[in-house]
Amino acid sequence: MSAPPKRMKVKVKRKQKDPLDVLQESFANFDTEVVEAWTVVDVVENFLSPLGLEKLRHLFMQQKITGHVLLTLTKSDLQELSPGVVGDIVLIDQSLNLLKRRVRKANRERLVWFGRWPDGGCAYYDSCGQCMAYTLFGWCLSTIEYKFTTGGIFVKNKPPQCNCCCKPMFSDHSDYRFMKDIEAYRRPTCLCACYRQGLVLKFDAKDDRDADIESMKPQICCAGKGGDTSTHFIDLAHPQLTNDVTQTIKENWQKARLVSD
């Protein structure tokens, strides 16, 4: 009997990952908020190496390309750094645009302050009845969360834990670029026995906001006063809104206005 024929082993080449996909995966391992503080070595390890461009290590070291410099590079700058190598220029340019978008997004979404309502004493309720209701039956009443970032304000109306009435969750985002004014206040309540502190923020109204505003707590989110439909107010009362938090919010507002201008 003749020997059975030998099976041919076929080598299957694995498809190499796209360098941009590798770079995106590496983004998950470091904080994009600190890219500007990268040293030259950090730039080489976190940016060049995932792209497979270690050959440019000496060039980046020689030109002192730190994180701050990296984010300011243009395509013409890259052509001067690596003249004649079109593939490297295109790859670095695409990767830089991706990195810049991630950094801008991280800067816009950096958390400044987070708070929940209800919080604080009776001064932060509309009435004694509302205070008693949330004290005794808070598990079956809606709550509100606020998140102040460097780019804007997120307001989320959360349904109660039991949610017997199947109330929907409503969330809204207001961008600092559309904010007109901000005012801090400290008002006496409960026959001047205690004080309520908070902020009133004035925004340009959104066309689709009016229908959702009705489901929000009136002192938190309301349409323009005096029938002014071009203005949207957020009246936020919370015991943790200190002067330092208010000042930080004002600074972020000023920065957003400079960018929009």
PDB file of N, CA and C in Angstrom, residues 42-87:
ATOM      1  N   ASP A  42       7.929  60.933  26.919  1.00  0.00           N
ATOM      2  CA  ASP A  42       6.515  60.529  26.937  1.00  0.00           C
ATOM      3  C   ASP A  42       5.917  60.554  25.533  1.00  0.00           C
ATOM      4  N   VAL A  43       6.281  61.567  24.754  1.00  0.00           N
ATOM      5  CA  VAL A  43       5.776  61.674  23.388  1.00  0.00           C
ATOM      6  C   VAL A  43       6.230  60.471  22.556  1.00  0.00           C
ATOM      7  N   VAL A  44       7.484  60.094  22.721  1.00  0.00           N
ATOM      8  CA  VAL A  44       8.015  58.957  21.970  1.00  0.00           C
ATOM      9  C   VAL A  44       7.315  57.664  22.372  1.00  0.00           C
ATOM     10  N   GLU A  45       7.145  57.451  23.683  1.00  0.00           N
ATOM     11  CA  GLU A  45       6.564  56.199  24.168  1.00  0.00           C
ATOM     12  C   GLU A  45       5.054  56.113  23.918  1.00  0.00           C
ATOM     13  N   ASN A  46       4.348  57.239  24.101  1.00  0.00           N
ATOM     14  CA  ASN A  46       2.885  57.217  24.021  1.00  0.00           C
ATOM     15  C   ASN A  46       2.335  57.542  22.640  1.00  0.00           C
ATOM     16  N   PHE A  47       3.151  58.166  21.789  1.00  0.00           N
ATOM     17  CA  PHE A  47       2.646  58.582  20.485  1.00  0.00           C
ATOM     18  C   PHE A  47       3.380  57.900  19.332  1.00  0.00           C
ATOM     19  N   LEU A  48       4.701  57.972  19.307  1.00  0.00           N
ATOM     20  CA  LEU A  48       5.454  57.393  18.188  1.00  0.00           C
ATOM     21  C   LEU A  48       5.458  55.869  18.217  1.00  0.00           C
ATOM     22  N   SER A  49       5.705  55.294  19.385  1.00  0.00           N
ATOM     23  CA  SER A  49       5.829  53.832  19.479  1.00  0.00           C
ATOM     24  C   SER A  49       4.577  53.092  19.037  1.00  0.00           C
ATOM     25  N   PRO A  50       3.357  53.491  19.468  1.00  0.00           N
ATOM     26  CA  PRO A  50       2.167  52.783  18.983  1.00  0.00           C
ATOM     27  C   PRO A  50       1.984  52.870  17.475  1.00  0.00           C
ATOM     28  N   LEU A  51       2.556  53.899  16.856  1.00  0.00           N
ATOM     29  CA  LEU A  51       2.443  54.050  15.398  1.00  0.00           C
ATOM     30  C   LEU A  51       3.538  53.295  14.651  1.00  0.00           C
ATOM     31  N   GLY A  52       4.462  52.711  15.398  1.00  0.00           N
ATOM     32  CA  GLY A  52       5.569  52.014  14.761  1.00  0.00           C
ATOM     33  C   GLY A  52       6.583  52.947  14.123  1.00  0.00           C
ATOM     34  N   LEU A  53       6.722  54.132  14.671  1.00  0.00           N
ATOM     35  CA  LEU A  53       7.638  55.134  14.108  1.00  0.00           C
ATOM     36  C   LEU A  53       8.787  55.433  15.069  1.00  0.00           C
ATOM     37  N   GLU A  54       9.316  54.374  15.678  1.00  0.00           N
ATOM     38  CA  GLU A  54      10.461  54.559  16.574  1.00  0.00           C
ATOM     39  C   GLU A  54      11.678  55.132  15.847  1.00  0.00           C
ATOM     40  N   LYS A  55      11.701  54.990  14.522  1.00  0.00           N
ATOM     41  CA  LYS A  55      12.832  55.508  13.753  1.00  0.00           C
ATOM     42  C   LYS A  55      12.935  57.029  13.837  1.00  0.00           C
ATOM     43  N   LEU A  56      11.815  57.678  14.226  1.00  0.00           N
ATOM     44  CA  LEU A  56      11.819  59.139  14.357  1.00  0.00           C
ATOM     45  C   LEU A  56      12.125  59.589  15.782  1.00  0.00           C
ATOM     46  N   ARG A  57      12.493  58.648  16.613  1.00  0.00           N
ATOM     47  CA  ARG A  57      12.767  58.961  18.020  1.00  0.00           C
ATOM     48  C   ARG A  57      13.853  60.016  18.149  1.00  0.00           C
ATOM     49  N   HIS A  58      14.970  59.802  17.455  1.00  0.00           N
ATOM     50  CA  HIS A  58      16.089  60.736  17.551  1.00  0.00           C
ATOM     51  C   HIS A  58      15.687  62.119  17.049  1.00  0.00           C
ATOM     52  N   LEU A  59      14.888  62.152  15.986  1.00  0.00           N
ATOM     53  CA  LEU A  59      14.454  63.432  15.424  1.00  0.00           C
ATOM     54  C   LEU A  59      13.578  64.197  16.411  1.00  0.00           C
ATOM     55  N   PHE A  60      12.649  63.516  17.063  1.00  0.00           N
ATOM     56  CA  PHE A  60      11.780  64.168  18.043  1.00  0.00           C
ATOM     57  C   PHE A  60      12.569  64.605  19.270  1.00  0.00           C
ATOM     58  N   MET A  61      13.545  63.786  19.661  1.00  0.00           N
ATOM     59  CA  MET A  61      14.381  64.154  20.800  1.00  0.00           C
ATOM     60  C   MET A  61      15.230  65.378  20.464  1.00  0.00           C
ATOM     61  N   GLN A  62      15.755  65.397  19.258  1.00  0.00           N
ATOM     62  CA  GLN A  62      16.607  66.508  18.829  1.00  0.00           C
ATOM     63  C   GLN A  62      15.811  67.818  18.746  1.00  0.00           C
ATOM     64  N   GLN A  63      14.570  67.738  18.243  1.00  0.00           N
ATOM     65  CA  GLN A  63      13.743  68.937  18.096  1.00  0.00           C
ATOM     66  C   GLN A  63      12.948  69.267  19.369  1.00  0.00           C
ATOM     67  N   LYS A  64      13.111  68.460  20.412  1.00  0.00           N
ATOM     68  CA  LYS A  64      12.460  68.692  21.706  1.00  0.00           C
ATOM     69  C   LYS A  64      10.940  68.803  21.560  1.00  0.00           C
ATOM     70  N   ILE A  65      10.336  67.775  20.952  1.00  0.00           N
ATOM     71  CA  ILE A  65       8.894  67.753  20.752  1.00  0.00           C
ATOM     72  C   ILE A  65       8.231  67.246  22.029  1.00  0.00           C
ATOM     73  N   THR A  66       7.824  68.158  22.876  1.00  0.00           N
ATOM     74  CA  THR A  66       7.096  67.804  24.095  1.00  0.00           C
ATOM     75  C   THR A  66       5.605  67.677  23.778  1.00  0.00           C
ATOM     76  N   GLY A  67       4.804  67.367  24.803  1.00  0.00           N
ATOM     77  CA  GLY A  67       3.374  67.243  24.582  1.00  0.00           C
ATOM     78  C   GLY A  67       2.747  68.554  24.128  1.00  0.00           C
ATOM     79  N   HIS A  68       3.183  69.655  24.724  1.00  0.00           N
ATOM     80  CA  HIS A  68       2.640  70.965  24.346  1.00  0.00           C
ATOM     81  C   HIS A  68       2.979  71.296  22.897  1.00  0.00           C
ATOM     82  N   VAL A  69       4.209  71.018  22.509  1.00  0.00           N
ATOM     83  CA  VAL A  69       4.632  71.291  21.134  1.00  0.00           C
ATOM     84  C   VAL A  69       3.907  70.365  20.164  1.00  0.00           C
ATOM     85  N   LEU A  70       3.714  69.111  20.571  1.00  0.00           N
ATOM     86  CA  LEU A  70       3.062  68.130  19.704  1.00  0.00           C
ATOM     87  C   LEU A  70       1.655  68.580  19.303  1.00  0.00           C
ATOM     88  N   LEU A  71       0.920  69.144  20.265  1.00  0.00           N
ATOM     89  CA  LEU A  71      -0.458  69.560  19.997  1.00  0.00           C
ATOM     90  C   LEU A  71      -0.539  70.813  19.131  1.00  0.00           C
ATOM     91  N   THR A  72       0.578  71.496  18.928  1.00  0.00           N
ATOM     92  CA  THR A  72       0.589  72.707  18.093  1.00  0.00           C
ATOM     93  C   THR A  72       1.165  72.446  16.705  1.00  0.00           C
ATOM     94  N   LEU A  73       1.637  71.228  16.445  1.00  0.00           N
ATOM     95  CA  LEU A  73       2.251  70.931  15.148  1.00  0.00           C
ATOM     96  C   LEU A  73       1.210  70.952  14.033  1.00  0.00           C
ATOM     97  N   THR A  74       1.600  71.499  12.893  1.00  0.00           N
ATOM     98  CA  THR A  74       0.758  71.499  11.702  1.00  0.00           C
ATOM     99  C   THR A  74       1.363  70.559  10.663  1.00  0.00           C
ATOM    100  N   LYS A  75       0.652  70.376   9.555  1.00  0.00           N
ATOM    101  CA  LYS A  75       1.155  69.488   8.508  1.00  0.00           C
ATOM    102  C   LYS A  75       2.428  70.029   7.884  1.00  0.00           C
ATOM    103  N   SER A  76       2.537  71.349   7.764  1.00  0.00           N
ATOM    104  CA  SER A  76       3.767  71.945   7.231  1.00  0.00           C
ATOM    105  C   SER A  76       4.939  71.726   8.177  1.00  0.00           C
ATOM    106  N   ASP A  77       4.673  71.764   9.483  1.00  0.00           N
ATOM    107  CA  ASP A  77       5.730  71.478  10.462  1.00  0.00           C
ATOM    108  C   ASP A  77       6.220  70.041  10.312  1.00  0.00           C
ATOM    109  N   LEU A  78       5.294  69.122  10.093  1.00  0.00           N
ATOM    110  CA  LEU A  78       5.666  67.721   9.924  1.00  0.00           C
ATOM    111  C   LEU A  78       6.486  67.505   8.657  1.00  0.00           C
ATOM    112  N   GLN A  79       6.173  68.233   7.611  1.00  0.00           N
ATOM    113  CA  GLN A  79       6.936  68.117   6.369  1.00  0.00           C
ATOM    114  C   GLN A  79       8.365  68.598   6.542  1.00  0.00           C
ATOM    115  N   GLU A  80       8.553  69.578   7.412  1.00  0.00           N
ATOM    116  CA  GLU A  80       9.906  70.040   7.707  1.00  0.00           C
ATOM    117  C   GLU A  80      10.655  69.047   8.585  1.00  0.00           C
ATOM    118  N   LEU A  81       9.918  68.389   9.486  1.00  0.00           N
ATOM    119  CA  LEU A  81      10.547  67.413  10.370  1.00  0.00           C
ATOM    120  C   LEU A  81      10.997  66.172   9.600  1.00  0.00           C
ATOM    121  N   SER A  82      10.134  65.685   8.705  1.00  0.00           N
ATOM    122  CA  SER A  82      10.422  64.451   7.979  1.00  0.00           C
ATOM    123  C   SER A  82      10.205  64.671   6.479  1.00  0.00           C
ATOM    124  N   PRO A  83      11.104  65.413   5.831  1.00  0.00           N
ATOM    125  CA  PRO A  83      10.906  65.728   4.412  1.00  0.00           C
ATOM    126  C   PRO A  83      11.052  64.487   3.528  1.00  0.00           C
ATOM    127  N   GLY A  84      10.151  64.391   2.553  1.00  0.00           N
ATOM    128  CA  GLY A  84      10.250  63.315   1.565  1.00  0.00           C
ATOM    129  C   GLY A  84       9.552  62.030   1.946  1.00  0.00           C
ATOM    130  N   VAL A  85       9.253  61.818   3.236  1.00  0.00           N
ATOM    131  CA  VAL A  85       8.594  60.579   3.677  1.00  0.00           C
ATOM    132  C   VAL A  85       7.096  60.862   3.792  1.00  0.00           C
ATOM    133  N   VAL A  86       6.389  60.695   2.688  1.00  0.00           N
ATOM    134  CA  VAL A  86       4.973  61.066   2.636  1.00  0.00           C
ATOM    135  C   VAL A  86       4.131  60.191   3.563  1.00  0.00           C
ATOM    136  N   GLY A  87       4.416  58.887   3.592  1.00  0.00           N
ATOM    137  CA  GLY A  87       3.629  57.982   4.419  1.00  0.00           C
ATOM    138  C   GLY A  87       3.690  58.336   5.895  1.00  0.00           C
TER     139      GLY A  87
END
